[in-house]
mmCIF file of C-alpha atoms in Angstrom:
data_model
loop_
_atom_site.group_PDB
_atom_site.id
_atom_site.type_symbol
_atom_site.label_atom_id
_atom_site.label_comp_id
_atom_site.label_asym_id
_atom_site.label_seq_id
_atom_site.Cartn_x
_atom_site.Cartn_y
_atom_site.Cartn_z
ATOM 1 C CA UNK A 1 17.796 14.384 -31.643
ATOM 2 C CA UNK A 2 14.994 15.326 -34.032
ATOM 3 C CA UNK A 3 13.348 18.744 -33.672
ATOM 4 C CA UNK A 4 9.992 17.277 -32.625
ATOM 5 C CA UNK A 5 11.615 15.268 -29.827
ATOM 6 C CA UNK A 6 13.609 18.275 -28.627
ATOM 7 C CA UNK A 7 10.487 20.450 -28.614
ATOM 8 C CA UNK A 8 8.477 17.963 -26.544
ATOM 9 C CA UNK A 9 11.328 17.441 -24.075
ATOM 10 C CA UNK A 10 11.585 21.215 -23.627
ATOM 11 C CA UNK A 11 7.842 21.311 -22.927
ATOM 12 C CA UNK A 12 8.313 18.638 -20.258
ATOM 13 C CA UNK A 13 11.218 20.504 -18.676
ATOM 14 C CA UNK A 14 9.154 23.698 -18.566
ATOM 15 C CA UNK A 15 6.446 21.956 -16.537
ATOM 16 C CA UNK A 16 6.748 21.701 -12.751
ATOM 17 C CA UNK A 17 6.121 17.952 -12.747
ATOM 18 C CA UNK A 18 8.871 15.576 -11.599
ATOM 19 C CA UNK A 19 9.347 11.914 -12.361
ATOM 20 C CA UNK A 20 11.250 8.803 -11.378
ATOM 21 C CA UNK A 21 11.728 6.584 -14.446
ATOM 22 C CA UNK A 22 12.366 2.841 -14.430
ATOM 23 C CA UNK A 23 13.311 1.330 -17.779
ATOM 24 C CA UNK A 24 13.889 -2.363 -18.520
ATOM 25 C CA UNK A 25 14.408 -3.998 -21.911
ATOM 26 C CA UNK A 26 13.968 -0.902 -24.096
ATOM 27 C CA UNK A 27 13.295 2.818 -23.807
ATOM 28 C CA UNK A 28 16.669 4.090 -22.652
ATOM 29 C CA UNK A 29 16.715 6.462 -25.641
ATOM 30 C CA UNK A 30 13.853 8.370 -23.972
ATOM 31 C CA UNK A 31 16.100 8.904 -20.972
ATOM 32 C CA UNK A 32 18.948 10.082 -23.218
ATOM 33 C CA UNK A 33 16.588 12.555 -24.896
ATOM 34 C CA UNK A 34 15.453 13.953 -21.540
ATOM 35 C CA UNK A 35 19.065 14.393 -20.472
ATOM 36 C CA UNK A 36 20.055 15.821 -23.846
ATOM 37 C CA UNK A 37 17.983 18.995 -23.467
ATOM 38 C CA UNK A 38 19.105 21.505 -20.821
ATOM 39 C CA UNK A 39 16.878 21.596 -17.740
ATOM 40 C CA UNK A 40 16.570 17.852 -17.159
ATOM 41 C CA UNK A 41 17.043 18.310 -13.398
ATOM 42 C CA UNK A 42 13.681 20.110 -13.340
ATOM 43 C CA UNK A 43 11.974 16.967 -14.672
ATOM 44 C CA UNK A 44 13.983 13.912 -13.695
ATOM 45 C CA UNK A 45 14.401 13.004 -10.038
ATOM 46 C CA UNK A 46 16.018 9.651 -10.741
ATOM 47 C CA UNK A 47 16.336 7.058 -13.473
ATOM 48 C CA UNK A 48 16.816 3.345 -12.880
ATOM 49 C CA UNK A 49 17.641 0.638 -15.419
ATOM 50 C CA UNK A 50 17.183 -2.723 -13.643
ATOM 51 C CA UNK A 51 18.330 -4.858 -16.563
ATOM 52 C CA UNK A 52 19.346 -8.048 -14.781
ATOM 53 C CA UNK A 53 16.622 -10.226 -13.233
ATOM 54 C CA UNK A 54 18.122 -9.789 -9.766
ATOM 55 C CA UNK A 55 18.051 -6.000 -10.080
ATOM 56 C CA UNK A 56 14.511 -6.126 -11.473
ATOM 57 C CA UNK A 57 13.231 -8.288 -8.604
ATOM 58 C CA UNK A 58 15.031 -6.169 -6.023
ATOM 59 C CA UNK A 59 13.424 -2.967 -7.298
ATOM 60 C CA UNK A 60 9.971 -4.512 -7.498
ATOM 61 C CA UNK A 61 10.261 -6.298 -4.157
ATOM 62 C CA UNK A 62 9.169 -9.559 -5.753
ATOM 63 C CA UNK A 63 9.625 -11.750 -8.807
ATOM 64 C CA UNK A 64 6.643 -10.962 -11.062
ATOM 65 C CA UNK A 65 4.638 -13.725 -12.751
ATOM 66 C CA UNK A 66 5.767 -12.260 -16.100
ATOM 67 C CA UNK A 67 8.490 -9.688 -16.585
ATOM 68 C CA UNK A 68 7.075 -8.045 -19.695
ATOM 69 C CA UNK A 69 3.395 -7.471 -18.964
ATOM 70 C CA UNK A 70 0.855 -4.741 -18.201
ATOM 71 C CA UNK A 71 0.627 -5.678 -14.536
ATOM 72 C CA UNK A 72 4.396 -5.623 -14.107
ATOM 73 C CA UNK A 73 4.667 -2.187 -15.719
ATOM 74 C CA UNK A 74 2.007 -0.849 -13.340
ATOM 75 C CA UNK A 75 3.767 -2.322 -10.314
ATOM 76 C CA UNK A 76 7.024 -0.746 -11.484
ATOM 77 C CA UNK A 77 5.339 2.627 -11.974
ATOM 78 C CA UNK A 78 3.818 2.410 -8.504
ATOM 79 C CA UNK A 79 7.197 1.683 -6.967
ATOM 80 C CA UNK A 80 8.651 4.574 -8.957
ATOM 81 C CA UNK A 81 5.968 6.892 -7.553
ATOM 82 C CA UNK A 82 6.789 5.716 -4.019
ATOM 83 C CA UNK A 83 10.444 6.512 -4.710
ATOM 84 C CA UNK A 84 9.526 9.959 -6.072
ATOM 85 C CA UNK A 85 7.437 10.716 -2.989
ATOM 86 C CA UNK A 86 10.327 9.737 -0.736
ATOM 87 C CA UNK A 87 12.765 11.940 -2.639
ATOM 88 C CA UNK A 88 10.589 14.967 -3.260
ATOM 89 C CA UNK A 89 7.415 15.016 -1.181
ATOM 90 C CA UNK A 90 3.951 14.867 -2.677
ATOM 91 C CA UNK A 91 3.357 17.514 -5.367
ATOM 92 C CA UNK A 92 3.147 16.941 -9.146
ATOM 93 C CA UNK A 93 4.914 13.575 -9.143
ATOM 94 C CA UNK A 94 4.752 10.751 -11.673
ATOM 95 C CA UNK A 95 6.186 7.262 -11.485
ATOM 96 C CA UNK A 96 6.960 6.077 -15.018
ATOM 97 C CA UNK A 97 7.959 2.567 -16.044
ATOM 98 C CA UNK A 98 8.623 0.581 -19.180
ATOM 99 C CA UNK A 99 9.255 -3.141 -19.447
ATOM 100 C CA UNK A 100 9.877 -4.357 -22.971
ATOM 101 C CA UNK A 101 11.277 -7.096 -25.159
ATOM 102 C CA UNK A 102 12.586 -6.057 -28.573
ATOM 103 C CA UNK A 103 14.988 -7.376 -31.219
ATOM 104 C CA UNK A 104 18.295 -8.626 -29.850
ATOM 105 C CA UNK A 105 21.262 -10.745 -30.907
ATOM 106 C CA UNK A 106 19.251 -13.958 -30.742
ATOM 107 C CA UNK A 107 15.833 -14.945 -32.104
ATOM 108 C CA UNK A 108 12.871 -14.451 -29.759
ATOM 109 C CA UNK A 109 9.869 -16.749 -29.813
ATOM 110 C CA UNK A 110 7.473 -14.271 -28.235
ATOM 111 C CA UNK A 111 6.078 -11.043 -29.612
ATOM 112 C CA UNK A 112 8.142 -7.879 -29.619
ATOM 113 C CA UNK A 113 6.324 -5.474 -27.310
ATOM 114 C CA UNK A 114 6.574 -2.787 -24.693
ATOM 115 C CA UNK A 115 4.400 -2.145 -21.657
ATOM 116 C CA UNK A 116 4.539 1.430 -20.393
ATOM 117 C CA UNK A 117 2.792 2.768 -17.288
ATOM 118 C CA UNK A 118 2.509 6.032 -15.416
ATOM 119 C CA UNK A 119 1.243 6.333 -11.854
ATOM 120 C CA UNK A 120 0.355 9.609 -10.198
ATOM 121 C CA UNK A 121 -1.940 10.166 -7.206
ATOM 122 C CA UNK A 122 -4.980 10.881 -9.365
ATOM 123 C CA UNK A 123 -4.463 8.473 -12.247
ATOM 124 C CA UNK A 124 -2.845 5.241 -13.364
ATOM 125 C CA UNK A 125 -2.378 4.802 -17.115
ATOM 126 C CA UNK A 126 -0.829 1.948 -19.033
ATOM 127 C CA UNK A 127 0.009 1.408 -22.672
ATOM 128 C CA UNK A 128 0.621 -1.815 -24.587
ATOM 129 C CA UNK A 129 2.726 -1.354 -27.717
ATOM 130 C CA UNK A 130 2.917 -4.349 -30.038
ATOM 131 C CA UNK A 131 5.643 -4.372 -32.693
ATOM 132 C CA UNK A 132 5.618 -6.340 -35.923
ATOM 133 C CA UNK A 133 8.546 -8.725 -35.956
ATOM 134 C CA UNK A 134 11.056 -8.045 -38.707
ATOM 135 C CA UNK A 135 9.623 -4.662 -39.652
ATOM 136 C CA UNK A 136 12.442 -2.674 -37.981
ATOM 137 C CA UNK A 137 15.969 -3.086 -36.696
ATOM 138 C CA UNK A 138 16.737 -2.644 -32.999
ATOM 139 C CA UNK A 139 17.330 1.082 -33.369
ATOM 140 C CA UNK A 140 13.930 1.453 -35.036
ATOM 141 C CA UNK A 141 12.132 -0.471 -32.296
ATOM 142 C CA UNK A 142 14.009 1.445 -29.596
ATOM 143 C CA UNK A 143 13.035 4.760 -31.216
ATOM 144 C CA UNK A 144 9.353 3.829 -31.317
ATOM 145 C CA UNK A 145 9.281 2.631 -27.686
ATOM 146 C CA UNK A 146 11.110 5.760 -26.518
ATOM 147 C CA UNK A 147 8.697 8.028 -28.356
ATOM 148 C CA UNK A 148 5.782 6.232 -26.697
ATOM 149 C CA UNK A 149 7.445 6.752 -23.286
ATOM 150 C CA UNK A 150 7.774 10.513 -23.807
ATOM 151 C CA UNK A 151 4.162 10.689 -24.967
ATOM 152 C CA UNK A 152 3.066 8.843 -21.819
ATOM 153 C CA UNK A 153 4.982 11.319 -19.655
ATOM 154 C CA UNK A 154 3.470 14.272 -21.542
ATOM 155 C CA UNK A 155 -0.011 12.825 -20.970
ATOM 156 C CA UNK A 156 0.710 12.380 -17.252
ATOM 157 C CA UNK A 157 1.957 15.979 -17.026
ATOM 158 C CA UNK A 158 -1.092 17.087 -19.054
ATOM 159 C CA UNK A 159 1.187 18.893 -21.509
ATOM 160 C CA UNK A 160 0.294 19.657 -25.142
ATOM 161 C CA UNK A 161 1.996 17.970 -28.061
ATOM 162 C CA UNK A 162 2.688 14.337 -28.843
ATOM 163 C CA UNK A 163 5.387 12.721 -30.917
ATOM 164 C CA UNK A 164 4.182 10.957 -34.063
ATOM 165 C CA UNK A 165 4.440 7.186 -33.800
ATOM 166 C CA UNK A 166 5.259 5.495 -37.112
ATOM 167 C CA UNK A 167 3.008 2.481 -36.565
ATOM 168 C CA UNK A 168 2.659 -0.093 -39.294
ATOM 169 C CA UNK A 169 -0.479 -2.015 -40.169
ATOM 170 C CA UNK A 170 0.563 -4.905 -37.904
ATOM 171 C CA UNK A 171 1.648 -2.727 -34.963
ATOM 172 C CA UNK A 172 -0.762 -2.044 -32.113
ATOM 173 C CA UNK A 173 -1.096 0.535 -29.349
ATOM 174 C CA UNK A 174 -3.678 0.170 -26.599
ATOM 175 C CA UNK A 175 -4.254 2.490 -23.641
ATOM 176 C CA UNK A 176 -6.155 1.936 -20.381
ATOM 177 C CA UNK A 177 -6.539 3.993 -17.224
ATOM 178 C CA UNK A 178 -7.743 3.892 -13.633
ATOM 179 C CA UNK A 179 -9.199 7.268 -12.685
ATOM 180 C CA UNK A 180 -8.253 7.450 -9.012
ATOM 181 C CA UNK A 181 -9.418 11.056 -8.709
ATOM 182 C CA UNK A 182 -12.929 10.080 -9.792
ATOM 183 C CA UNK A 183 -13.002 7.220 -7.286
ATOM 184 C CA UNK A 184 -11.869 9.521 -4.471
ATOM 185 C CA UNK A 185 -14.548 12.020 -5.454
ATOM 186 C CA UNK A 186 -17.253 9.340 -5.412
ATOM 187 C CA UNK A 187 -16.183 8.103 -1.976
ATOM 188 C CA UNK A 188 -16.042 11.665 -0.636
ATOM 189 C CA UNK A 189 -19.554 12.372 -1.958
ATOM 190 C CA UNK A 190 -20.843 9.023 -0.599
ATOM 191 C CA UNK A 191 -21.684 7.869 -4.116
ATOM 192 C CA UNK A 192 -19.566 4.785 -3.373
ATOM 193 C CA UNK A 193 -19.400 2.824 -0.128
ATOM 194 C CA UNK A 194 -16.003 1.353 -0.945
ATOM 195 C CA UNK A 195 -13.624 0.396 -3.711
ATOM 196 C CA UNK A 196 -10.605 -1.882 -3.981
ATOM 197 C CA UNK A 197 -7.271 -1.026 -5.556
ATOM 198 C CA UNK A 198 -4.794 -3.907 -5.887
ATOM 199 C CA UNK A 199 -1.077 -3.220 -5.631
ATOM 200 C CA UNK A 200 -0.852 -2.908 -9.416
ATOM 201 C CA UNK A 201 -3.370 -0.037 -9.590
ATOM 202 C CA UNK A 202 -5.933 -1.726 -11.845
ATOM 203 C CA UNK A 203 -9.230 -1.330 -10.006
ATOM 204 C CA UNK A 204 -11.098 -4.542 -9.239
ATOM 205 C CA UNK A 205 -14.295 -5.520 -7.469
ATOM 206 C CA UNK A 206 -13.632 -5.929 -3.729
ATOM 207 C CA UNK A 207 -12.634 -9.513 -2.901
ATOM 208 C CA UNK A 208 -15.411 -11.725 -1.569
ATOM 209 C CA UNK A 209 -12.995 -14.016 0.278
ATOM 210 C CA UNK A 210 -12.183 -13.381 3.947
ATOM 211 C CA UNK A 211 -9.174 -11.128 4.465
ATOM 212 C CA UNK A 212 -6.883 -9.873 7.165
ATOM 213 C CA UNK A 213 -7.660 -6.155 7.263
ATOM 214 C CA UNK A 214 -5.615 -3.418 8.863
ATOM 215 C CA UNK A 215 -7.740 -0.253 8.828
ATOM 216 C CA UNK A 216 -6.576 3.262 9.541
ATOM 217 C CA UNK A 217 -5.966 6.799 8.322
ATOM 218 C CA UNK A 218 -2.285 6.076 7.524
ATOM 219 C CA UNK A 219 -1.073 9.620 8.076
ATOM 220 C CA UNK A 220 1.568 8.501 7.278
ATOM 221 C CA UNK A 221 1.879 4.809 6.472
ATOM 222 C CA UNK A 222 4.910 3.514 8.370
ATOM 223 C CA UNK A 223 6.952 0.382 8.940
ATOM 224 C CA UNK A 224 4.902 -0.557 11.994
ATOM 225 C CA UNK A 225 1.768 -0.829 9.847
ATOM 226 C CA UNK A 226 3.567 -2.960 7.266
ATOM 227 C CA UNK A 227 5.172 -5.334 9.764
ATOM 228 C CA UNK A 228 1.965 -5.709 11.783
ATOM 229 C CA UNK A 229 -0.044 -6.487 8.658
ATOM 230 C CA UNK A 230 2.413 -9.161 7.551
ATOM 231 C CA UNK A 231 2.594 -10.794 11.001
ATOM 232 C CA UNK A 232 -1.208 -10.799 11.261
ATOM 233 C CA UNK A 233 -1.639 -12.299 7.804
ATOM 234 C CA UNK A 234 0.802 -15.071 8.688
ATOM 235 C CA UNK A 235 -1.175 -15.813 11.866
ATOM 236 C CA UNK A 236 -4.570 -15.943 10.128
ATOM 237 C CA UNK A 237 -3.511 -17.526 6.857
ATOM 238 C CA UNK A 238 -5.658 -14.934 5.069
ATOM 239 C CA UNK A 239 -4.418 -12.437 2.466
ATOM 240 C CA UNK A 240 -3.618 -8.978 3.793
ATOM 241 C CA UNK A 241 -5.344 -5.791 2.721
ATOM 242 C CA UNK A 242 -5.079 -2.341 4.195
ATOM 243 C CA UNK A 243 -8.258 -0.285 4.509
ATOM 244 C CA UNK A 244 -8.103 3.484 4.255
ATOM 245 C CA UNK A 245 -11.027 4.710 6.358
ATOM 246 C CA UNK A 246 -12.338 7.941 4.843
ATOM 247 C CA UNK A 247 -15.010 8.510 7.505
ATOM 248 C CA UNK A 248 -13.832 7.981 11.076
ATOM 249 C CA UNK A 249 -16.141 7.940 14.079
ATOM 250 C CA UNK A 250 -13.794 10.262 16.001
ATOM 251 C CA UNK A 251 -12.167 12.409 13.292
ATOM 252 C CA UNK A 252 -13.284 14.646 10.405
ATOM 253 C CA UNK A 253 -13.782 12.929 7.046
ATOM 254 C CA UNK A 254 -10.807 13.002 4.691
ATOM 255 C CA UNK A 255 -10.874 15.506 1.831
ATOM 256 C CA UNK A 256 -10.501 14.249 -1.751
ATOM 257 C CA UNK A 257 -6.874 15.405 -2.004
ATOM 258 C CA UNK A 258 -6.018 13.650 1.265
ATOM 259 C CA UNK A 259 -7.630 10.428 0.061
ATOM 260 C CA UNK A 260 -5.451 10.461 -3.054
ATOM 261 C CA UNK A 261 -2.227 11.172 -1.178
ATOM 262 C CA UNK A 262 -2.930 8.474 1.434
ATOM 263 C CA UNK A 263 -3.719 5.945 -1.306
ATOM 264 C CA UNK A 264 -0.487 6.825 -3.128
ATOM 265 C CA UNK A 265 1.503 5.444 -0.201
ATOM 266 C CA UNK A 266 0.459 1.914 -1.199
ATOM 267 C CA UNK A 267 1.282 2.290 -4.923
ATOM 268 C CA UNK A 268 2.971 -0.772 -6.364
ATOM 269 C CA UNK A 269 3.312 -2.366 -2.932
ATOM 270 C CA UNK A 270 0.079 -3.357 -1.193
ATOM 271 C CA UNK A 271 -3.632 -3.630 -1.975
ATOM 272 C CA UNK A 272 -5.823 -1.006 -0.352
ATOM 273 C CA UNK A 273 -9.545 -0.893 0.317
ATOM 274 C CA UNK A 274 -11.018 2.595 0.577
ATOM 275 C CA UNK A 275 -14.320 2.833 2.428
ATOM 276 C CA UNK A 276 -16.843 5.044 4.154
ATOM 277 C CA UNK A 277 -17.428 2.464 6.902
ATOM 278 C CA UNK A 278 -16.618 4.306 10.167
ATOM 279 C CA UNK A 279 -17.198 1.436 12.628
ATOM 280 C CA UNK A 280 -16.223 -2.202 12.849
ATOM 281 C CA UNK A 281 -19.893 -3.162 12.732
ATOM 282 C CA UNK A 282 -20.144 -1.443 9.351
ATOM 283 C CA UNK A 283 -16.888 -3.021 8.219
ATOM 284 C CA UNK A 284 -18.051 -6.492 9.235
ATOM 285 C CA UNK A 285 -21.014 -6.151 6.869
ATOM 286 C CA UNK A 286 -18.644 -5.249 4.018
ATOM 287 C CA UNK A 287 -16.014 -7.907 4.773
ATOM 288 C CA UNK A 288 -17.724 -10.966 6.312
ATOM 289 C CA UNK A 289 -15.382 -13.620 7.660
ATOM 290 C CA UNK A 290 -12.470 -11.196 7.861
ATOM 291 C CA UNK A 291 -10.093 -10.545 10.744
ATOM 292 C CA UNK A 292 -9.554 -6.932 11.826
ATOM 293 C CA UNK A 293 -6.070 -6.073 13.050
ATOM 294 C CA UNK A 294 -6.081 -3.388 15.752
ATOM 295 C CA UNK A 295 -3.771 -1.897 18.325
ATOM 296 C CA UNK A 296 -4.314 -2.155 22.071
ATOM 297 C CA UNK A 297 -5.780 1.366 22.283
ATOM 298 C CA UNK A 298 -8.341 0.670 19.561
ATOM 299 C CA UNK A 299 -9.361 -2.616 21.190
ATOM 300 C CA UNK A 300 -9.962 -0.750 24.459
ATOM 301 C CA UNK A 301 -12.312 1.643 22.656
ATOM 302 C CA UNK A 302 -14.176 -1.239 21.009
ATOM 303 C CA UNK A 303 -14.945 -2.511 24.533
ATOM 304 C CA UNK A 304 -16.054 0.803 26.058
ATOM 305 C CA UNK A 305 -19.808 1.661 26.185
ATOM 306 C CA UNK A 306 -19.028 5.381 25.797
ATOM 307 C CA UNK A 307 -18.347 4.718 22.133
ATOM 308 C CA UNK A 308 -21.858 3.267 21.810
ATOM 309 C CA UNK A 309 -23.802 6.283 23.069
ATOM 310 C CA UNK A 310 -22.972 5.188 26.641
ATOM 311 C CA UNK A 311 -25.117 2.104 26.142
ATOM 312 C CA UNK A 312 -23.791 -1.270 27.262
ATOM 313 C CA UNK A 313 -26.694 -2.977 25.481
ATOM 314 C CA UNK A 314 -25.714 -1.251 22.231
ATOM 315 C CA UNK A 315 -22.118 -2.362 22.709
ATOM 316 C CA UNK A 316 -23.114 -6.022 23.194
ATOM 317 C CA UNK A 317 -25.406 -5.844 20.166
ATOM 318 C CA UNK A 318 -22.568 -4.432 18.017
ATOM 319 C CA UNK A 319 -20.140 -7.149 19.109
ATOM 320 C CA UNK A 320 -22.777 -9.839 18.533
ATOM 321 C CA UNK A 321 -23.261 -8.476 15.003
ATOM 322 C CA UNK A 322 -19.526 -8.654 14.345
ATOM 323 C CA UNK A 323 -19.529 -12.282 15.532
ATOM 324 C CA UNK A 324 -22.552 -13.100 13.363
ATOM 325 C CA UNK A 325 -20.645 -11.819 10.320
ATOM 326 C CA UNK A 326 -17.843 -14.262 11.125
ATOM 327 C CA UNK A 327 -15.400 -11.484 11.983
ATOM 328 C CA UNK A 328 -13.032 -11.110 14.909
ATOM 329 C CA UNK A 329 -10.055 -9.031 16.105
ATOM 330 C CA UNK A 330 -6.321 -9.589 16.305
ATOM 331 C CA UNK A 331 -4.877 -7.224 18.905
ATOM 332 C CA UNK A 332 -1.303 -5.940 18.937
ATOM 333 C CA UNK A 333 0.365 -4.356 21.941
ATOM 334 C CA UNK A 334 1.059 -0.658 21.784
ATOM 335 C CA UNK A 335 2.879 2.039 23.714
ATOM 336 C CA UNK A 336 0.599 4.627 25.313
ATOM 337 C CA UNK A 337 1.009 8.388 25.364
ATOM 338 C CA UNK A 338 3.156 8.085 28.512
ATOM 339 C CA UNK A 339 5.511 5.644 26.782
ATOM 340 C CA UNK A 340 4.268 2.606 28.725
ATOM 341 C CA UNK A 341 3.908 -0.455 26.523
ATOM 342 C CA UNK A 342 0.558 -2.228 26.870
ATOM 343 C CA UNK A 343 0.901 -5.916 26.131
ATOM 344 C CA UNK A 344 -2.056 -7.252 24.139
ATOM 345 C CA UNK A 345 -2.343 -10.230 26.483
ATOM 346 C CA UNK A 346 -3.283 -7.844 29.330
ATOM 347 C CA UNK A 347 -6.380 -6.499 27.554
ATOM 348 C CA UNK A 348 -9.419 -6.911 29.817
ATOM 349 C CA UNK A 349 -11.892 -8.777 27.613
ATOM 350 C CA UNK A 350 -15.278 -9.785 29.069
ATOM 351 C CA UNK A 351 -15.866 -13.538 28.950
ATOM 352 C CA UNK A 352 -18.956 -12.987 26.801
ATOM 353 C CA UNK A 353 -16.825 -11.809 23.869
ATOM 354 C CA UNK A 354 -13.501 -13.501 24.634
ATOM 355 C CA UNK A 355 -13.771 -15.464 21.383
ATOM 356 C CA UNK A 356 -13.641 -12.234 19.363
ATOM 357 C CA UNK A 357 -10.246 -11.004 20.606
ATOM 358 C CA UNK A 358 -6.942 -12.787 20.004
ATOM 359 C CA UNK A 359 -3.750 -11.119 21.286
ATOM 360 C CA UNK A 360 -0.532 -10.948 19.286
ATOM 361 C CA UNK A 361 2.296 -11.485 21.811
ATOM 362 C CA UNK A 362 5.018 -8.843 21.729
ATOM 363 C CA UNK A 363 7.563 -11.544 20.872
ATOM 364 C CA UNK A 364 5.737 -11.844 17.511
ATOM 365 C CA UNK A 365 5.279 -8.129 16.969
ATOM 366 C CA UNK A 366 6.356 -4.955 18.694
ATOM 367 C CA UNK A 367 7.071 -1.684 16.925
ATOM 368 C CA UNK A 368 7.032 1.431 19.099
ATOM 369 C CA UNK A 369 6.233 3.925 16.382
ATOM 370 C CA UNK A 370 3.120 5.939 15.600
ATOM 371 C CA UNK A 371 1.885 8.181 12.810
ATOM 372 C CA UNK A 372 1.269 10.933 15.370
ATOM 373 C CA UNK A 373 4.882 10.802 16.507
ATOM 374 C CA UNK A 374 6.146 10.918 12.927
ATOM 375 C CA UNK A 375 4.002 13.964 12.121
ATOM 376 C CA UNK A 376 5.038 15.794 15.288
ATOM 377 C CA UNK A 377 8.743 15.189 14.692
ATOM 378 C CA UNK A 378 8.605 15.896 10.969
ATOM 379 C CA UNK A 379 9.784 12.411 10.030
ATOM 380 C CA UNK A 380 8.544 10.462 7.030
ATOM 381 C CA UNK A 381 6.723 7.185 6.975
ATOM 382 C CA UNK A 382 7.557 3.999 5.083
ATOM 383 C CA UNK A 383 9.714 4.041 1.959
#
């Protein structure tokens, strides 16, 4: 190990940050370097090398459109962050991933390249390293990719020092980021009404197509949310998105740090909308044509005048507005505070708005779990 590598690894070990690393195709030397300097257990929570396609797909939870690509690296890093959060909690965590194709024992038609990504609650960064074919042997390409991986981890940890990268004239290195902390700050300050973060962490404009939307505070996100969203999406035929509601009509607004930690639960797995829309009327204006997935208790509140300043006229006007936007509700049964399960089909819906409420029978979905129960019992949410 060269002195500059050893010095940077020691700097990483001296920081309180922890990481889960996922390496495919190249970059295993970076792992060896981390393990080669005493103190690696302070930095490395876990390392995975899903080399075979089956292992790769199993880790990612899907077969990606392209195995060596920016998007795939970001998805891997998001999944690595989710794994880190499950193992260690929430503080100072980074999911790091590399997917690469370099020189091997047979000629390759495509470019030699590596895609490296880091995902932490406040920032997603990704790097595209292009390597000139024939300029190095495998050990040389592996060394360069591994150096870039350690530099990416140092940047995520905000540590000084970077390893020199011996790039040739035909090599390339590009970097891009999504500043999640800035987005959370803008939402918190009401400088943004909403933003959309796909599962791969590269911010996009909110979709204009109708969606199936499951809104909530997700404190924490749990298997009931995930199963309900998937069942609802299958029923509607619309793509699923979760919506993290920052401003709730009945609860205090989320702080910036809470927004980031709640968003991190979706990293590499599911798209999430983040909005300041506290009511379904406001949401219907943002997501026309969409279907809102709610539990029995929420549907009851939607149909109670006391949530409309005790005005029945205001309630009818709100529901008429939701209809005019082409939106409606899918209602799932839910167990009440006394443990009694309320079947969605028993919801008392006035005939005037019966078209807006469709029940999900318990035979299609029932999951007697709640975020409140998980918090009170100290249990974690979804992996």
